[in-house]
Amino acid sequence: MTQTKAITDAITSLADAENRFGFVRIESERFFSEWCEELPALSEADKANLDVLRRRYLYHRAFGNLLEGTVMLLLVSPLLALAGFYDPPFRIKAEESVDVVVNDGEEILRGRIDVLVLQDQFWVMVLESKKTTLSVWSALPQALAYLMANPNPNLPVFGMVTNGDDILFVKMVQAGTPQYDLSRVFAPFTSARELYSVLQILKRFGQAVTSV
């Protein structure tokens, strides 16, 4: 009999994600070059907008920890807009419901993706956020599970996980043995340059997908 479980209950650690889906981490910049090579230049307008975004985030952060919804409003949504993901050819879906079938159909994991970026029917990026009191790493296992729901397993898909203070990127290729790798952790809280790099990477993801 098929069992249905919530992804948030079934996948609580990186070991859970790797064991259930057979993930293999490929620690190679050749596998995940999109976060560190051929990054597009930012305009002065981009940098000015990021400076405003960062000052606004730091202002609210100074009063204490921020909830997930506030992180989305102050940081994530403006970044997606600046990266062009709110404009053609991309579409945004929030709280997208997905099912992931595991164990030869014996188990269905169900969850909701915080933000899903698509180009036509192809997944571009999955975004998972947490409140600032949680480590950015706590969002990674669930993000990996959501990436497994990609309906086009032969194409790479990217993820971004953040708690506001830190941002981490992931790339996953599902065909055959599911493989993934991670970027370094970016910390916009500590430096404006960190946020510049984040926007460059997001723009690079958009370029990578539209060129396929």
PDB file of C-alpha atoms in Angstrom, residues 8-189:
ATOM      1  CA  THR A   8       9.135  18.281   5.859  1.00  0.00           C
ATOM      2  CA  ASP A   9       8.566  15.225   8.067  1.00  0.00           C
ATOM      3  CA  ALA A  10      10.329  12.610   5.937  1.00  0.00           C
ATOM      4  CA  ILE A  11      13.398  14.633   4.896  1.00  0.00           C
ATOM      5  CA  THR A  12      14.956  16.355   7.885  1.00  0.00           C
ATOM      6  CA  SER A  13      18.665  15.864   7.191  1.00  0.00           C
ATOM      7  CA  LEU A  14      21.069  15.610   4.285  1.00  0.00           C
ATOM      8  CA  ALA A  15      21.474  11.914   5.085  1.00  0.00           C
ATOM      9  CA  ASP A  16      17.701  11.440   4.695  1.00  0.00           C
ATOM     10  CA  ALA A  17      17.766  13.029   1.238  1.00  0.00           C
ATOM     11  CA  GLU A  18      20.815  11.073   0.096  1.00  0.00           C
ATOM     12  CA  ASN A  19      19.518   7.733   1.394  1.00  0.00           C
ATOM     13  CA  ARG A  20      15.994   8.046  -0.010  1.00  0.00           C
ATOM     14  CA  PHE A  21      16.983   9.292  -3.455  1.00  0.00           C
ATOM     15  CA  GLY A  22      20.475   7.871  -3.893  1.00  0.00           C
ATOM     16  CA  PHE A  23      22.051  11.306  -4.294  1.00  0.00           C
ATOM     17  CA  VAL A  24      25.756  11.507  -5.054  1.00  0.00           C
ATOM     18  CA  ARG A  25      27.552  14.791  -4.448  1.00  0.00           C
ATOM     19  CA  ILE A  26      29.939  15.719  -7.257  1.00  0.00           C
ATOM     20  CA  GLU A  27      32.492  18.113  -5.785  1.00  0.00           C
ATOM     21  CA  SER A  28      33.700  19.589  -9.050  1.00  0.00           C
ATOM     22  CA  GLU A  29      33.576  23.085 -10.497  1.00  0.00           C
ATOM     23  CA  ARG A  30      33.195  21.438 -13.907  1.00  0.00           C
ATOM     24  CA  PHE A  31      29.879  19.985 -12.744  1.00  0.00           C
ATOM     25  CA  PHE A  32      28.635  23.224 -11.191  1.00  0.00           C
ATOM     26  CA  SER A  33      30.495  26.009 -12.970  1.00  0.00           C
ATOM     27  CA  GLU A  34      27.482  28.303 -13.150  1.00  0.00           C
ATOM     28  CA  TRP A  35      28.111  29.765  -9.693  1.00  0.00           C
ATOM     29  CA  CYS A  36      31.747  30.705 -10.298  1.00  0.00           C
ATOM     30  CA  GLU A  37      32.503  31.046 -14.028  1.00  0.00           C
ATOM     31  CA  GLU A  38      31.348  33.377 -16.810  1.00  0.00           C
ATOM     32  CA  LEU A  39      29.309  35.485 -14.427  1.00  0.00           C
ATOM     33  CA  PRO A  40      27.629  38.457 -16.121  1.00  0.00           C
ATOM     34  CA  ALA A  41      28.736  41.971 -15.203  1.00  0.00           C
ATOM     35  CA  LEU A  42      26.385  44.083 -13.121  1.00  0.00           C
ATOM     36  CA  SER A  43      25.348  47.567 -14.158  1.00  0.00           C
ATOM     37  CA  GLU A  44      25.722  50.525 -11.833  1.00  0.00           C
ATOM     38  CA  ALA A  45      21.926  50.529 -11.543  1.00  0.00           C
ATOM     39  CA  ASP A  46      22.029  46.877 -10.416  1.00  0.00           C
ATOM     40  CA  LYS A  47      24.592  47.705  -7.744  1.00  0.00           C
ATOM     41  CA  ALA A  48      22.627  50.734  -6.553  1.00  0.00           C
ATOM     42  CA  ASN A  49      19.462  48.637  -6.255  1.00  0.00           C
ATOM     43  CA  LEU A  50      21.342  45.945  -4.350  1.00  0.00           C
ATOM     44  CA  ASP A  51      22.790  48.541  -1.980  1.00  0.00           C
ATOM     45  CA  VAL A  52      19.262  49.765  -1.188  1.00  0.00           C
ATOM     46  CA  LEU A  53      18.040  46.195  -0.761  1.00  0.00           C
ATOM     47  CA  ARG A  54      20.887  45.397   1.634  1.00  0.00           C
ATOM     48  CA  ARG A  55      20.433  48.564   3.714  1.00  0.00           C
ATOM     49  CA  ARG A  56      16.726  47.814   4.016  1.00  0.00           C
ATOM     50  CA  TYR A  57      17.418  44.228   5.093  1.00  0.00           C
ATOM     51  CA  LEU A  58      20.039  45.275   7.634  1.00  0.00           C
ATOM     52  CA  TYR A  59      17.695  47.896   9.062  1.00  0.00           C
ATOM     53  CA  HIS A  60      14.959  45.362   9.792  1.00  0.00           C
ATOM     54  CA  ARG A  61      17.439  42.673  10.836  1.00  0.00           C
ATOM     55  CA  ALA A  62      18.892  44.997  13.474  1.00  0.00           C
ATOM     56  CA  PHE A  63      15.635  44.751  15.444  1.00  0.00           C
ATOM     57  CA  GLY A  64      15.890  40.989  15.828  1.00  0.00           C
ATOM     58  CA  ASN A  65      15.359  37.713  14.023  1.00  0.00           C
ATOM     59  CA  LEU A  66      13.166  37.694  10.913  1.00  0.00           C
ATOM     60  CA  LEU A  67      10.472  35.195  10.027  1.00  0.00           C
ATOM     61  CA  GLU A  68      10.507  33.320   6.735  1.00  0.00           C
ATOM     62  CA  GLY A  69       7.819  35.520   5.189  1.00  0.00           C
ATOM     63  CA  THR A  70       9.780  38.654   6.024  1.00  0.00           C
ATOM     64  CA  VAL A  71      12.951  37.198   4.500  1.00  0.00           C
ATOM     65  CA  MET A  72      10.965  36.526   1.329  1.00  0.00           C
ATOM     66  CA  LEU A  73       9.643  40.092   1.188  1.00  0.00           C
ATOM     67  CA  LEU A  74      12.850  41.911   2.052  1.00  0.00           C
ATOM     68  CA  LEU A  75      15.431  39.804   0.233  1.00  0.00           C
ATOM     69  CA  VAL A  76      14.214  36.978  -1.982  1.00  0.00           C
ATOM     70  CA  SER A  77      11.486  38.694  -3.990  1.00  0.00           C
ATOM     71  CA  PRO A  78      13.609  41.783  -4.841  1.00  0.00           C
ATOM     72  CA  LEU A  79      16.514  39.544  -5.897  1.00  0.00           C
ATOM     73  CA  LEU A  80      14.299  37.524  -8.226  1.00  0.00           C
ATOM     74  CA  ALA A  81      12.973  40.750  -9.737  1.00  0.00           C
ATOM     75  CA  LEU A  82      16.467  42.163 -10.312  1.00  0.00           C
ATOM     76  CA  ALA A  83      17.564  38.849 -11.861  1.00  0.00           C
ATOM     77  CA  GLY A  84      14.732  39.121 -14.397  1.00  0.00           C
ATOM     78  CA  PHE A  85      12.780  36.087 -13.237  1.00  0.00           C
ATOM     79  CA  TYR A  86       9.534  38.069 -13.014  1.00  0.00           C
ATOM     80  CA  ASP A  87       9.739  38.910 -16.727  1.00  0.00           C
ATOM     81  CA  PRO A  88       9.435  36.888 -19.974  1.00  0.00           C
ATOM     82  CA  PRO A  89      10.388  34.158 -20.715  1.00  0.00           C
ATOM     83  CA  PHE A  90      10.170  33.195 -17.029  1.00  0.00           C
ATOM     84  CA  ARG A  91       7.177  32.567 -14.797  1.00  0.00           C
ATOM     85  CA  ILE A  92       6.932  32.419 -11.012  1.00  0.00           C
ATOM     86  CA  LYS A  93       4.838  30.030  -8.959  1.00  0.00           C
ATOM     87  CA  ALA A  94       4.606  30.392  -5.185  1.00  0.00           C
ATOM     88  CA  GLU A  95       3.706  27.573  -2.790  1.00  0.00           C
ATOM     89  CA  GLU A  96       3.679  25.075  -5.652  1.00  0.00           C
ATOM     90  CA  SER A  97       2.447  21.631  -4.541  1.00  0.00           C
ATOM     91  CA  VAL A  98       4.592  18.689  -5.668  1.00  0.00           C
ATOM     92  CA  ASP A  99       4.704  14.911  -5.189  1.00  0.00           C
ATOM     93  CA  VAL A 100       7.890  12.843  -5.254  1.00  0.00           C
ATOM     94  CA  VAL A 101       7.563   9.064  -5.677  1.00  0.00           C
ATOM     95  CA  VAL A 102      10.237   6.936  -3.990  1.00  0.00           C
ATOM     96  CA  ASN A 103      10.894   3.271  -3.202  1.00  0.00           C
ATOM     97  CA  ASP A 104       9.435   1.980  -6.493  1.00  0.00           C
ATOM     98  CA  GLY A 105       6.104   3.665  -5.913  1.00  0.00           C
ATOM     99  CA  GLU A 106       5.664   2.498  -2.337  1.00  0.00           C
ATOM    100  CA  GLU A 107       5.977   5.988  -0.897  1.00  0.00           C
ATOM    101  CA  ILE A 108       4.874   9.447  -1.998  1.00  0.00           C
ATOM    102  CA  LEU A 109       6.478  12.506  -0.452  1.00  0.00           C
ATOM    103  CA  ARG A 110       4.342  15.625  -0.707  1.00  0.00           C
ATOM    104  CA  GLY A 111       5.326  19.207  -0.143  1.00  0.00           C
ATOM    105  CA  ARG A 112       5.096  22.826  -1.260  1.00  0.00           C
ATOM    106  CA  ILE A 113       7.947  24.675  -2.946  1.00  0.00           C
ATOM    107  CA  ASP A 114       8.316  28.216  -1.601  1.00  0.00           C
ATOM    108  CA  VAL A 115       9.094  29.657  -5.041  1.00  0.00           C
ATOM    109  CA  LEU A 116       9.399  27.860  -8.381  1.00  0.00           C
ATOM    110  CA  VAL A 117      10.850  29.604 -11.445  1.00  0.00           C
ATOM    111  CA  LEU A 118       9.892  28.157 -14.821  1.00  0.00           C
ATOM    112  CA  GLN A 119      10.621  28.775 -18.485  1.00  0.00           C
ATOM    113  CA  ASP A 120       7.628  27.376 -20.376  1.00  0.00           C
ATOM    114  CA  GLN A 121       7.183  23.975 -18.678  1.00  0.00           C
ATOM    115  CA  PHE A 122      10.848  23.607 -17.778  1.00  0.00           C
ATOM    116  CA  TRP A 123      12.023  24.153 -14.225  1.00  0.00           C
ATOM    117  CA  VAL A 124      14.729  26.772 -13.831  1.00  0.00           C
ATOM    118  CA  MET A 125      15.120  27.122 -10.087  1.00  0.00           C
ATOM    119  CA  VAL A 126      13.633  26.013  -6.781  1.00  0.00           C
ATOM    120  CA  LEU A 127      13.882  28.403  -3.880  1.00  0.00           C
ATOM    121  CA  GLU A 128      13.559  27.356  -0.242  1.00  0.00           C
ATOM    122  CA  SER A 129      13.771  29.854   2.600  1.00  0.00           C
ATOM    123  CA  LYS A 130      13.917  29.649   6.384  1.00  0.00           C
ATOM    124  CA  LYS A 131      13.702  32.163   9.202  1.00  0.00           C
ATOM    125  CA  THR A 132      16.929  33.764  10.380  1.00  0.00           C
ATOM    126  CA  THR A 133      17.082  31.675  13.558  1.00  0.00           C
ATOM    127  CA  LEU A 134      17.673  28.532  11.463  1.00  0.00           C
ATOM    128  CA  SER A 135      20.884  27.633   9.678  1.00  0.00           C
ATOM    129  CA  VAL A 136      20.825  27.908   5.902  1.00  0.00           C
ATOM    130  CA  TRP A 137      21.859  24.242   5.847  1.00  0.00           C
ATOM    131  CA  SER A 138      18.522  23.272   7.398  1.00  0.00           C
ATOM    132  CA  ALA A 139      16.795  24.202   4.117  1.00  0.00           C
ATOM    133  CA  LEU A 140      19.078  22.086   1.921  1.00  0.00           C
ATOM    134  CA  PRO A 141      17.587  18.580   2.488  1.00  0.00           C
ATOM    135  CA  GLN A 142      14.065  19.718   1.597  1.00  0.00           C
ATOM    136  CA  ALA A 143      15.324  21.705  -1.392  1.00  0.00           C
ATOM    137  CA  LEU A 144      17.015  18.569  -2.738  1.00  0.00           C
ATOM    138  CA  ALA A 145      13.770  16.635  -2.329  1.00  0.00           C
ATOM    139  CA  TYR A 146      11.838  19.312  -4.220  1.00  0.00           C
ATOM    140  CA  LEU A 147      14.430  19.276  -7.016  1.00  0.00           C
ATOM    141  CA  MET A 148      13.675  15.569  -7.476  1.00  0.00           C
ATOM    142  CA  ALA A 149      10.129  16.539  -8.535  1.00  0.00           C
ATOM    143  CA  ASN A 150      11.507  18.202 -11.679  1.00  0.00           C
ATOM    144  CA  PRO A 151       9.349  16.839 -14.546  1.00  0.00           C
ATOM    145  CA  ASN A 152      12.289  17.089 -16.967  1.00  0.00           C
ATOM    146  CA  PRO A 153      14.909  14.827 -15.355  1.00  0.00           C
ATOM    147  CA  ASN A 154      17.307  15.042 -18.299  1.00  0.00           C
ATOM    148  CA  LEU A 155      17.853  18.749 -17.727  1.00  0.00           C
ATOM    149  CA  PRO A 156      19.796  20.314 -14.850  1.00  0.00           C
ATOM    150  CA  VAL A 157      17.873  22.362 -12.321  1.00  0.00           C
ATOM    151  CA  PHE A 158      19.154  24.874  -9.799  1.00  0.00           C
ATOM    152  CA  GLY A 159      18.192  25.642  -6.236  1.00  0.00           C
ATOM    153  CA  MET A 160      18.708  28.540  -3.877  1.00  0.00           C
ATOM    154  CA  VAL A 161      18.339  28.225  -0.121  1.00  0.00           C
ATOM    155  CA  THR A 162      18.511  31.125   2.287  1.00  0.00           C
ATOM    156  CA  ASN A 163      17.763  32.230   5.806  1.00  0.00           C
ATOM    157  CA  GLY A 164      18.343  35.863   4.850  1.00  0.00           C
ATOM    158  CA  ASP A 165      21.769  36.159   6.451  1.00  0.00           C
ATOM    159  CA  ASP A 166      23.265  33.404   4.264  1.00  0.00           C
ATOM    160  CA  ILE A 167      22.591  32.148   0.741  1.00  0.00           C
ATOM    161  CA  LEU A 168      23.583  28.788  -0.760  1.00  0.00           C
ATOM    162  CA  PHE A 169      23.134  27.542  -4.326  1.00  0.00           C
ATOM    163  CA  VAL A 170      22.741  23.954  -5.497  1.00  0.00           C
ATOM    164  CA  LYS A 171      22.717  22.260  -8.898  1.00  0.00           C
ATOM    165  CA  MET A 172      21.083  18.888  -9.452  1.00  0.00           C
ATOM    166  CA  VAL A 173      21.072  16.525 -12.437  1.00  0.00           C
ATOM    167  CA  GLN A 174      18.568  13.720 -12.039  1.00  0.00           C
ATOM    168  CA  ALA A 175      19.133  11.469 -15.077  1.00  0.00           C
ATOM    169  CA  GLY A 176      20.585   8.120 -14.022  1.00  0.00           C
ATOM    170  CA  THR A 177      22.059   8.502 -10.551  1.00  0.00           C
ATOM    171  CA  PRO A 178      20.899  11.836  -9.073  1.00  0.00           C
ATOM    172  CA  GLN A 179      23.926  14.093  -8.698  1.00  0.00           C
ATOM    173  CA  TYR A 180      24.292  17.439  -6.993  1.00  0.00           C
ATOM    174  CA  ASP A 181      26.855  19.960  -5.857  1.00  0.00           C
ATOM    175  CA  LEU A 182      26.889  23.162  -3.845  1.00  0.00           C
ATOM    176  CA  SER A 183      28.293  26.650  -4.127  1.00  0.00           C
ATOM    177  CA  ARG A 184      30.060  28.299  -1.260  1.00  0.00           C
ATOM    178  CA  VAL A 185      27.855  30.104   1.249  1.00  0.00           C
ATOM    179  CA  PHE A 186      27.322  33.790   0.498  1.00  0.00           C
ATOM    180  CA  ALA A 187      26.738  36.193   3.386  1.00  0.00           C
ATOM    181  CA  PRO A 188      25.075  39.459   2.272  1.00  0.00           C
ATOM    182  CA  PHE A 189      24.839  40.409   5.953  1.00  0.00           C
TER     183      PHE A 189
END
